[in-house]
Amino acid sequence: MSKVQVMNGNMAAAIGAAMCRPDIIAAYPITPQTPIVEYLADFVIDGKLDASVSEVESELSAMSVVTGASLAGSRVFTASASQGLSLMYEPYFRASTLRLPVVMAVANREMISPQTLWGGPQDTLSVRDAGWLQIYCEDNQEILDTMIMAFRLAEDKNVLLPINVCFDGFYLSHMAERVEIPEQEDVDAFVPKYVPEHIKLDPKKPMAVDPLTNGYLLAEYRLKHMMAQQNALKLIDEIDEEYEKKFGRSYGGAIEEYKCEDADYIIVTMGSMTGVAKDRVDAARAAGKKVGLVKVRIVRPFPGDKIANALKNCKAFGVVDRNVSFGWNTGIIYEEVCAAMFRNNLLIPNVPFIAGLGGEDVTGEHFDYAIDTVIAQEGNADKHYTVWLNREDKGI
Amino acid sequence: MKEIRLHGIGGLGTVKAGEMLVHAAVSSGKYGNSTPFFGFERQGAPVTSFVRLGDEKIRAKNQVYNPDCTLILDPSLLVSAPVFEGLAEDSYVILNTRAEDPTDVIKDPNVKCLAWLDATSIAVEMLGRPITNTIMLGAFLKATGWVDKEALEAIIEQFFGAKNVEAFRRGYDEVKIHEFR
């Protein structure tokens, strides 16, 4: 019997992480992530979690501590957001290229400047090519469940990569809702003890880490790292299926397809905006419009073939991005979806949308407008300009 | 599904009030979510909290634009925040006011019911501080009946202790209600 509790997204992340029994936790506070580490520190003080919490003076130290602890064979956890994540960048890259299965929750927060503290995945998306796995969640139950799946995925012998479990700041991190907490013994069975074999600091068996390495050898590192990413793409679907068998909840693995089977028009979303979008897809269906939705869950590795397969029979699609790709004049996910479509020889009319920057709300009306814009794009091979979805009383 | 918008100012327990409603719904086997929206966290700044309550899983995780009920935790918000914006048809307004009969502040024909009381005075008298959230939840529940009373009292006790359950009951008992139709 699982337990039901009302909690915010930060608590869901903290409980999910705690149930996987990390040995070492190190993080530095930054809004809106701060409560995650506070909750975990409480669990340790209350005797509910047997972990060592390392107080650090910055995010750079936090990532360095968990990197060292992971090298020494520990299961580790950290959390950050926005500028905190930026400050980690050097050890962040090293954690992935050393193939350390660090698990990091990110309560996504928009990037400076100007100063902002509200939600948006610009922070993690901007470091998507640093070799980590990245999963984005839609609600608090998915955060808790994904945290458990994340340890399995990261520590799998065919993957061994760090992972970001990402969720929109405030819209999820501070939103309270009903969440089912699985039984600890079931989680223990699902996430077995981490036993590193590939790399481990041990005074009895000295090992050089990070030696100066020639390009031809470094290329082999990169090749294997990229193969590990592709292994994760297959594994996330398998882990999701296994999770459903054990815990009764599935998220579709790499992507979720919602009413796509017979859809003429498909909206691609990610993160907390997806729930409202599904409501509007239902409303469009009720009005006779054959609309579906693809939710992107994993961004690294990018599930390009799965997305292309989901979109292949539609007449037009749109991608709603809560982020920007400077230089492309669109959002990041839009460009990645377009690349996936081209690589699968699919040229389908489409529209890029940008919405909800700096924590602005993405509303039902925005999705109604997006759906109608996509429908109108049917049969039009011309490039559609990027549509910025704003509230009428605000915006540019 | 019912959508509720709570208007408060930092320090009144606005966000906690929204969360307690969700706790009460979930402990009765129902669903709910509560999304706070604040600017920079500080006492005295306007705070809005958006709550959805329903019998089934609620997918929307965004702000509420057409509330079935708006709760106004401090009288000053009548002039400082758009408390009546977008009210749904047959909606409820729960107002903290010193006025004997504030029915004339309601201009929107969508409003079905106004419930009001001087929650600030009750709070100062009972709690020694002008924290009105539990009293306003009492007023809210009497007017709407949208969550189970015992469940809500249990959550209030868990969050803020027995004294606040008393405060909640005074809100419940002392609220005045006017039905426009």
PDB file of C-alpha atoms in Angstrom, chain A residues 152-384:
ATOM      1  CA  ARG A 152      18.314   3.421 -12.073  1.00  0.00           C
ATOM      2  CA  LEU A 153      18.992   5.009 -15.438  1.00  0.00           C
ATOM      3  CA  ALA A 154      22.104   6.929 -14.393  1.00  0.00           C
ATOM      4  CA  GLU A 155      23.735   3.973 -12.618  1.00  0.00           C
ATOM      5  CA  ASP A 156      22.985   1.345 -15.249  1.00  0.00           C
ATOM      6  CA  LYS A 157      26.214  -0.296 -16.428  1.00  0.00           C
ATOM      7  CA  ASN A 158      25.376   0.540 -20.040  1.00  0.00           C
ATOM      8  CA  VAL A 159      24.818   4.214 -19.222  1.00  0.00           C
ATOM      9  CA  LEU A 160      26.852   5.504 -16.234  1.00  0.00           C
ATOM     10  CA  LEU A 161      26.026   9.142 -16.777  1.00  0.00           C
ATOM     11  CA  PRO A 162      24.839  11.956 -14.527  1.00  0.00           C
ATOM     12  CA  ILE A 163      21.218  13.056 -14.824  1.00  0.00           C
ATOM     13  CA  ASN A 164      19.160  16.190 -14.303  1.00  0.00           C
ATOM     14  CA  VAL A 165      15.582  15.718 -13.147  1.00  0.00           C
ATOM     15  CA  CYS A 166      14.049  19.042 -14.140  1.00  0.00           C
ATOM     16  CA  PHE A 167      10.767  20.715 -13.238  1.00  0.00           C
ATOM     17  CA  ASP A 168       9.478  24.255 -13.651  1.00  0.00           C
ATOM     18  CA  GLY A 169      10.249  26.540 -10.732  1.00  0.00           C
ATOM     19  CA  PHE A 170       7.186  27.724  -8.766  1.00  0.00           C
ATOM     20  CA  TYR A 171       4.605  26.155 -11.110  1.00  0.00           C
ATOM     21  CA  LEU A 172       5.773  22.780  -9.789  1.00  0.00           C
ATOM     22  CA  SER A 173       8.423  23.473  -7.152  1.00  0.00           C
ATOM     23  CA  HIS A 174       5.966  25.453  -5.003  1.00  0.00           C
ATOM     24  CA  MET A 175       2.683  23.926  -6.193  1.00  0.00           C
ATOM     25  CA  ALA A 176       1.045  21.551  -3.690  1.00  0.00           C
ATOM     26  CA  GLU A 177      -0.917  18.515  -4.860  1.00  0.00           C
ATOM     27  CA  ARG A 178      -1.697  14.886  -4.118  1.00  0.00           C
ATOM     28  CA  VAL A 179       1.265  12.542  -4.539  1.00  0.00           C
ATOM     29  CA  GLU A 180       1.479   8.805  -3.890  1.00  0.00           C
ATOM     30  CA  ILE A 181       4.612   7.697  -2.087  1.00  0.00           C
ATOM     31  CA  PRO A 182       5.664   4.140  -2.908  1.00  0.00           C
ATOM     32  CA  GLU A 183       6.781   1.634  -0.309  1.00  0.00           C
ATOM     33  CA  GLN A 184      10.452   1.883   0.645  1.00  0.00           C
ATOM     34  CA  GLU A 185      11.047  -1.851   0.169  1.00  0.00           C
ATOM     35  CA  ASP A 186       9.695  -1.656  -3.381  1.00  0.00           C
ATOM     36  CA  VAL A 187      12.012   1.254  -4.156  1.00  0.00           C
ATOM     37  CA  ASP A 188      14.922  -0.667  -2.613  1.00  0.00           C
ATOM     38  CA  ALA A 189      14.165  -3.558  -4.953  1.00  0.00           C
ATOM     39  CA  PHE A 190      13.844  -1.219  -7.948  1.00  0.00           C
ATOM     40  CA  VAL A 191      17.041   0.729  -7.253  1.00  0.00           C
ATOM     41  CA  PRO A 192      19.659  -1.732  -6.033  1.00  0.00           C
ATOM     42  CA  LYS A 193      22.813  -0.592  -4.259  1.00  0.00           C
ATOM     43  CA  TYR A 194      25.256   1.308  -6.458  1.00  0.00           C
ATOM     44  CA  VAL A 195      28.457  -0.663  -6.943  1.00  0.00           C
ATOM     45  CA  PRO A 196      30.870   1.154  -9.268  1.00  0.00           C
ATOM     46  CA  GLU A 197      33.228  -0.967 -11.299  1.00  0.00           C
ATOM     47  CA  HIS A 198      34.425   1.473 -13.935  1.00  0.00           C
ATOM     48  CA  ILE A 199      36.070   4.080 -11.758  1.00  0.00           C
ATOM     49  CA  LYS A 200      36.722   4.239  -8.034  1.00  0.00           C
ATOM     50  CA  LEU A 201      39.088   6.094  -5.764  1.00  0.00           C
ATOM     51  CA  ASP A 202      40.705   3.524  -3.505  1.00  0.00           C
ATOM     52  CA  PRO A 203      44.003   4.144  -1.658  1.00  0.00           C
ATOM     53  CA  LYS A 204      44.769   0.418  -1.873  1.00  0.00           C
ATOM     54  CA  LYS A 205      44.418   0.417  -5.635  1.00  0.00           C
ATOM     55  CA  PRO A 206      45.684   3.784  -6.875  1.00  0.00           C
ATOM     56  CA  MET A 207      44.145   5.029 -10.101  1.00  0.00           C
ATOM     57  CA  ALA A 208      44.887   8.125 -12.179  1.00  0.00           C
ATOM     58  CA  VAL A 209      41.823  10.253 -12.861  1.00  0.00           C
ATOM     59  CA  ASP A 210      41.790  12.918 -15.559  1.00  0.00           C
ATOM     60  CA  PRO A 211      45.291  12.361 -16.979  1.00  0.00           C
ATOM     61  CA  LEU A 212      46.347  14.533 -19.907  1.00  0.00           C
ATOM     62  CA  THR A 213      44.932  12.679 -22.896  1.00  0.00           C
ATOM     63  CA  ASN A 214      45.611  12.825 -26.639  1.00  0.00           C
ATOM     64  CA  GLY A 215      42.880  13.601 -29.122  1.00  0.00           C
ATOM     65  CA  TYR A 216      42.635  10.117 -30.598  1.00  0.00           C
ATOM     66  CA  LEU A 217      41.997   8.682 -27.118  1.00  0.00           C
ATOM     67  CA  LEU A 218      39.673  11.522 -26.165  1.00  0.00           C
ATOM     68  CA  ALA A 219      37.668  10.754 -29.311  1.00  0.00           C
ATOM     69  CA  GLU A 220      37.185   7.232 -27.991  1.00  0.00           C
ATOM     70  CA  TYR A 221      35.939   8.684 -24.710  1.00  0.00           C
ATOM     71  CA  ARG A 222      33.457  10.844 -26.596  1.00  0.00           C
ATOM     72  CA  LEU A 223      32.328   8.016 -28.856  1.00  0.00           C
ATOM     73  CA  LYS A 224      31.614   5.773 -25.874  1.00  0.00           C
ATOM     74  CA  HIS A 225      29.924   8.625 -24.028  1.00  0.00           C
ATOM     75  CA  MET A 226      27.638   9.199 -27.015  1.00  0.00           C
ATOM     76  CA  MET A 227      26.890   5.458 -27.200  1.00  0.00           C
ATOM     77  CA  ALA A 228      25.991   5.535 -23.504  1.00  0.00           C
ATOM     78  CA  GLN A 229      23.539   8.355 -24.229  1.00  0.00           C
ATOM     79  CA  GLN A 230      21.928   6.243 -26.941  1.00  0.00           C
ATOM     80  CA  ASN A 231      21.773   3.280 -24.561  1.00  0.00           C
ATOM     81  CA  ALA A 232      19.885   5.522 -22.129  1.00  0.00           C
ATOM     82  CA  LEU A 233      17.339   6.308 -24.843  1.00  0.00           C
ATOM     83  CA  LYS A 234      16.412   2.637 -25.114  1.00  0.00           C
ATOM     84  CA  LEU A 235      16.642   2.058 -21.398  1.00  0.00           C
ATOM     85  CA  ILE A 236      14.325   4.874 -20.346  1.00  0.00           C
ATOM     86  CA  ASP A 237      11.442   3.136 -22.123  1.00  0.00           C
ATOM     87  CA  GLU A 238      12.291  -0.191 -20.491  1.00  0.00           C
ATOM     88  CA  ILE A 239      12.619   1.363 -17.032  1.00  0.00           C
ATOM     89  CA  ASP A 240       9.311   3.161 -17.496  1.00  0.00           C
ATOM     90  CA  GLU A 241       7.605  -0.149 -18.378  1.00  0.00           C
ATOM     91  CA  GLU A 242       9.158  -1.868 -15.401  1.00  0.00           C
ATOM     92  CA  TYR A 243       8.129   1.027 -13.169  1.00  0.00           C
ATOM     93  CA  GLU A 244       4.556   0.703 -14.362  1.00  0.00           C
ATOM     94  CA  LYS A 245       4.535  -3.019 -13.565  1.00  0.00           C
ATOM     95  CA  LYS A 246       5.889  -2.389 -10.092  1.00  0.00           C
ATOM     96  CA  PHE A 247       4.232   0.906  -9.134  1.00  0.00           C
ATOM     97  CA  GLY A 248       1.290   1.243 -11.531  1.00  0.00           C
ATOM     98  CA  ARG A 249       2.352   4.497 -13.144  1.00  0.00           C
ATOM     99  CA  SER A 250       3.843   5.072 -16.607  1.00  0.00           C
ATOM    100  CA  TYR A 251       4.953   8.246 -18.323  1.00  0.00           C
ATOM    101  CA  GLY A 252       5.579   6.838 -21.780  1.00  0.00           C
ATOM    102  CA  GLY A 253       9.347   6.682 -21.339  1.00  0.00           C
ATOM    103  CA  ALA A 254      11.155   9.137 -23.601  1.00  0.00           C
ATOM    104  CA  ILE A 255       7.989  10.913 -24.764  1.00  0.00           C
ATOM    105  CA  GLU A 256       4.311  10.813 -23.980  1.00  0.00           C
ATOM    106  CA  GLU A 257       1.901  10.670 -26.904  1.00  0.00           C
ATOM    107  CA  TYR A 258      -1.533  12.056 -26.099  1.00  0.00           C
ATOM    108  CA  LYS A 259      -4.305  11.407 -28.635  1.00  0.00           C
ATOM    109  CA  CYS A 260      -1.752  11.303 -31.468  1.00  0.00           C
ATOM    110  CA  GLU A 261      -2.924   8.134 -33.205  1.00  0.00           C
ATOM    111  CA  ASP A 262      -5.463   9.786 -35.496  1.00  0.00           C
ATOM    112  CA  ALA A 263      -4.334  13.403 -35.006  1.00  0.00           C
ATOM    113  CA  ASP A 264      -4.098  15.714 -38.008  1.00  0.00           C
ATOM    114  CA  TYR A 265      -2.435  18.402 -35.931  1.00  0.00           C
ATOM    115  CA  ILE A 266       0.010  17.947 -33.069  1.00  0.00           C
ATOM    116  CA  ILE A 267       1.307  20.319 -30.409  1.00  0.00           C
ATOM    117  CA  VAL A 268       4.687  19.502 -28.848  1.00  0.00           C
ATOM    118  CA  THR A 269       5.152  20.613 -25.228  1.00  0.00           C
ATOM    119  CA  MET A 270       7.449  20.043 -22.275  1.00  0.00           C
ATOM    120  CA  GLY A 271       7.123  20.474 -18.518  1.00  0.00           C
ATOM    121  CA  SER A 272       4.358  21.965 -16.395  1.00  0.00           C
ATOM    122  CA  MET A 273       2.532  23.629 -19.306  1.00  0.00           C
ATOM    123  CA  THR A 274       1.541  20.191 -20.630  1.00  0.00           C
ATOM    124  CA  GLY A 275      -1.493  19.700 -18.357  1.00  0.00           C
ATOM    125  CA  VAL A 276      -3.232  22.851 -19.586  1.00  0.00           C
ATOM    126  CA  ALA A 277      -2.287  21.913 -23.152  1.00  0.00           C
ATOM    127  CA  LYS A 278      -3.940  18.485 -22.781  1.00  0.00           C
ATOM    128  CA  ASP A 279      -7.107  20.185 -21.502  1.00  0.00           C
ATOM    129  CA  ARG A 280      -7.147  22.376 -24.611  1.00  0.00           C
ATOM    130  CA  VAL A 281      -6.461  19.405 -26.897  1.00  0.00           C
ATOM    131  CA  ASP A 282      -9.584  17.814 -25.389  1.00  0.00           C
ATOM    132  CA  ALA A 283     -11.529  21.031 -25.979  1.00  0.00           C
ATOM    133  CA  ALA A 284     -10.329  21.174 -29.601  1.00  0.00           C
ATOM    134  CA  ARG A 285     -11.351  17.527 -30.070  1.00  0.00           C
ATOM    135  CA  ALA A 286     -14.797  18.347 -28.671  1.00  0.00           C
ATOM    136  CA  ALA A 287     -14.996  21.097 -31.311  1.00  0.00           C
ATOM    137  CA  GLY A 288     -14.228  18.580 -34.049  1.00  0.00           C
ATOM    138  CA  LYS A 289     -10.532  19.404 -34.510  1.00  0.00           C
ATOM    139  CA  LYS A 290      -8.353  16.308 -34.635  1.00  0.00           C
ATOM    140  CA  VAL A 291      -5.536  17.484 -32.395  1.00  0.00           C
ATOM    141  CA  GLY A 292      -2.939  15.510 -30.428  1.00  0.00           C
ATOM    142  CA  LEU A 293      -0.010  16.297 -28.179  1.00  0.00           C
ATOM    143  CA  VAL A 294       3.531  15.054 -27.770  1.00  0.00           C
ATOM    144  CA  LYS A 295       5.185  15.714 -24.442  1.00  0.00           C
ATOM    145  CA  VAL A 296       8.968  15.659 -24.576  1.00  0.00           C
ATOM    146  CA  ARG A 297      10.216  14.030 -21.360  1.00  0.00           C
ATOM    147  CA  ILE A 298      13.836  13.317 -22.087  1.00  0.00           C
ATOM    148  CA  VAL A 299      15.858  15.992 -23.884  1.00  0.00           C
ATOM    149  CA  ARG A 300      19.255  14.320 -23.522  1.00  0.00           C
ATOM    150  CA  PRO A 301      19.455  11.913 -25.177  1.00  0.00           C
ATOM    151  CA  PHE A 302      17.011  13.501 -27.614  1.00  0.00           C
ATOM    152  CA  PRO A 303      14.258  11.064 -28.640  1.00  0.00           C
ATOM    153  CA  GLY A 304      14.272  12.314 -32.240  1.00  0.00           C
ATOM    154  CA  ASP A 305      13.120   9.107 -33.915  1.00  0.00           C
ATOM    155  CA  LYS A 306      10.262   8.606 -31.470  1.00  0.00           C
ATOM    156  CA  ILE A 307       9.088  12.179 -31.943  1.00  0.00           C
ATOM    157  CA  ALA A 308       9.360  11.921 -35.737  1.00  0.00           C
ATOM    158  CA  ASN A 309       7.365   8.693 -35.608  1.00  0.00           C
ATOM    159  CA  ALA A 310       4.657  10.348 -33.513  1.00  0.00           C
ATOM    160  CA  LEU A 311       4.454  13.300 -35.917  1.00  0.00           C
ATOM    161  CA  LYS A 312       4.868  11.458 -39.217  1.00  0.00           C
ATOM    162  CA  ASN A 313       1.182  11.239 -40.145  1.00  0.00           C
ATOM    163  CA  CYS A 314       0.082  14.702 -39.070  1.00  0.00           C
ATOM    164  CA  LYS A 315      -0.679  17.545 -41.476  1.00  0.00           C
ATOM    165  CA  ALA A 316       0.963  20.238 -39.371  1.00  0.00           C
ATOM    166  CA  PHE A 317       2.621  20.525 -35.974  1.00  0.00           C
ATOM    167  CA  GLY A 318       3.731  23.229 -33.581  1.00  0.00           C
ATOM    168  CA  VAL A 319       6.299  23.299 -30.790  1.00  0.00           C
ATOM    169  CA  VAL A 320       5.708  25.471 -27.721  1.00  0.00           C
ATOM    170  CA  ASP A 321       9.025  26.376 -26.088  1.00  0.00           C
ATOM    171  CA  ARG A 322       9.421  28.037 -22.670  1.00  0.00           C
ATOM    172  CA  ASN A 323      12.949  29.061 -23.634  1.00  0.00           C
ATOM    173  CA  VAL A 324      14.855  30.677 -26.457  1.00  0.00           C
ATOM    174  CA  SER A 325      17.631  29.582 -28.760  1.00  0.00           C
ATOM    175  CA  PHE A 326      19.567  32.753 -29.342  1.00  0.00           C
ATOM    176  CA  GLY A 327      20.698  32.807 -32.944  1.00  0.00           C
ATOM    177  CA  TRP A 328      17.942  30.557 -34.233  1.00  0.00           C
ATOM    178  CA  ASN A 329      15.162  33.012 -33.440  1.00  0.00           C
ATOM    179  CA  THR A 330      13.067  30.107 -32.089  1.00  0.00           C
ATOM    180  CA  GLY A 331      12.921  27.918 -29.014  1.00  0.00           C
ATOM    181  CA  ILE A 332      15.425  25.122 -28.456  1.00  0.00           C
ATOM    182  CA  ILE A 333      13.069  22.146 -28.614  1.00  0.00           C
ATOM    183  CA  TYR A 334      11.637  23.403 -31.910  1.00  0.00           C
ATOM    184  CA  GLU A 335      15.077  23.242 -33.533  1.00  0.00           C
ATOM    185  CA  GLU A 336      15.700  19.780 -32.151  1.00  0.00           C
ATOM    186  CA  VAL A 337      12.330  18.513 -33.375  1.00  0.00           C
ATOM    187  CA  CYS A 338      12.995  19.997 -36.833  1.00  0.00           C
ATOM    188  CA  ALA A 339      16.382  18.261 -36.944  1.00  0.00           C
ATOM    189  CA  ALA A 340      14.716  14.976 -36.001  1.00  0.00           C
ATOM    190  CA  MET A 341      12.085  15.406 -38.708  1.00  0.00           C
ATOM    191  CA  PHE A 342      14.650  16.189 -41.419  1.00  0.00           C
ATOM    192  CA  ARG A 343      16.795  13.214 -40.434  1.00  0.00           C
ATOM    193  CA  ASN A 344      13.703  11.042 -40.837  1.00  0.00           C
ATOM    194  CA  ASN A 345      12.901  12.511 -44.270  1.00  0.00           C
ATOM    195  CA  LEU A 346       9.748  14.168 -43.002  1.00  0.00           C
ATOM    196  CA  LEU A 347       8.883  17.643 -44.213  1.00  0.00           C
ATOM    197  CA  ILE A 348       5.625  18.661 -42.564  1.00  0.00           C
ATOM    198  CA  PRO A 349       4.331  22.243 -42.196  1.00  0.00           C
ATOM    199  CA  ASN A 350       5.047  23.547 -38.711  1.00  0.00           C
ATOM    200  CA  VAL A 351       5.030  26.570 -36.416  1.00  0.00           C
ATOM    201  CA  PRO A 352       7.496  27.564 -33.683  1.00  0.00           C
ATOM    202  CA  PHE A 353       6.011  29.126 -30.541  1.00  0.00           C
ATOM    203  CA  ILE A 354       7.675  30.813 -27.572  1.00  0.00           C
ATOM    204  CA  ALA A 355       5.671  31.219 -24.361  1.00  0.00           C
ATOM    205  CA  GLY A 356       5.958  31.634 -20.619  1.00  0.00           C
ATOM    206  CA  LEU A 357       9.435  33.128 -20.392  1.00  0.00           C
ATOM    207  CA  GLY A 358      10.507  34.368 -16.955  1.00  0.00           C
ATOM    208  CA  GLY A 359       7.743  32.375 -15.288  1.00  0.00           C
ATOM    209  CA  GLU A 360       4.884  34.043 -17.169  1.00  0.00           C
ATOM    210  CA  ASP A 361       1.821  31.854 -17.213  1.00  0.00           C
ATOM    211  CA  VAL A 362       1.095  29.728 -20.277  1.00  0.00           C
ATOM    212  CA  THR A 363      -2.692  29.794 -20.474  1.00  0.00           C
ATOM    213  CA  GLY A 364      -5.441  27.782 -22.101  1.00  0.00           C
ATOM    214  CA  GLU A 365      -6.026  30.669 -24.500  1.00  0.00           C
ATOM    215  CA  HIS A 366      -2.406  30.485 -25.589  1.00  0.00           C
ATOM    216  CA  PHE A 367      -2.885  26.849 -26.534  1.00  0.00           C
ATOM    217  CA  ASP A 368      -6.192  27.543 -28.294  1.00  0.00           C
ATOM    218  CA  TYR A 369      -4.379  30.141 -30.389  1.00  0.00           C
ATOM    219  CA  ALA A 370      -1.438  27.805 -30.997  1.00  0.00           C
ATOM    220  CA  ILE A 371      -3.752  24.976 -32.094  1.00  0.00           C
ATOM    221  CA  ASP A 372      -5.618  27.234 -34.548  1.00  0.00           C
ATOM    222  CA  THR A 373      -2.343  28.625 -35.899  1.00  0.00           C
ATOM    223  CA  VAL A 374      -1.043  25.101 -36.511  1.00  0.00           C
ATOM    224  CA  ILE A 375      -4.294  24.079 -38.226  1.00  0.00           C
ATOM    225  CA  ALA A 376      -4.031  27.128 -40.510  1.00  0.00           C
ATOM    226  CA  GLN A 377      -0.483  26.114 -41.442  1.00  0.00           C
ATOM    227  CA  GLU A 378      -1.685  22.890 -43.097  1.00  0.00           C
ATOM    228  CA  GLY A 379      -0.549  22.709 -46.700  1.00  0.00           C
ATOM    229  CA  ASN A 380       1.766  25.681 -46.307  1.00  0.00           C
ATOM    230  CA  ALA A 381       5.373  24.810 -47.128  1.00  0.00           C
ATOM    231  CA  ASP A 382       6.585  28.333 -46.288  1.00  0.00           C
ATOM    232  CA  LYS A 383       8.480  28.941 -43.070  1.00  0.00           C
ATOM    233  CA  HIS A 384       6.189  30.288 -40.361  1.00  0.00           C
TER     234      HIS A 384
END
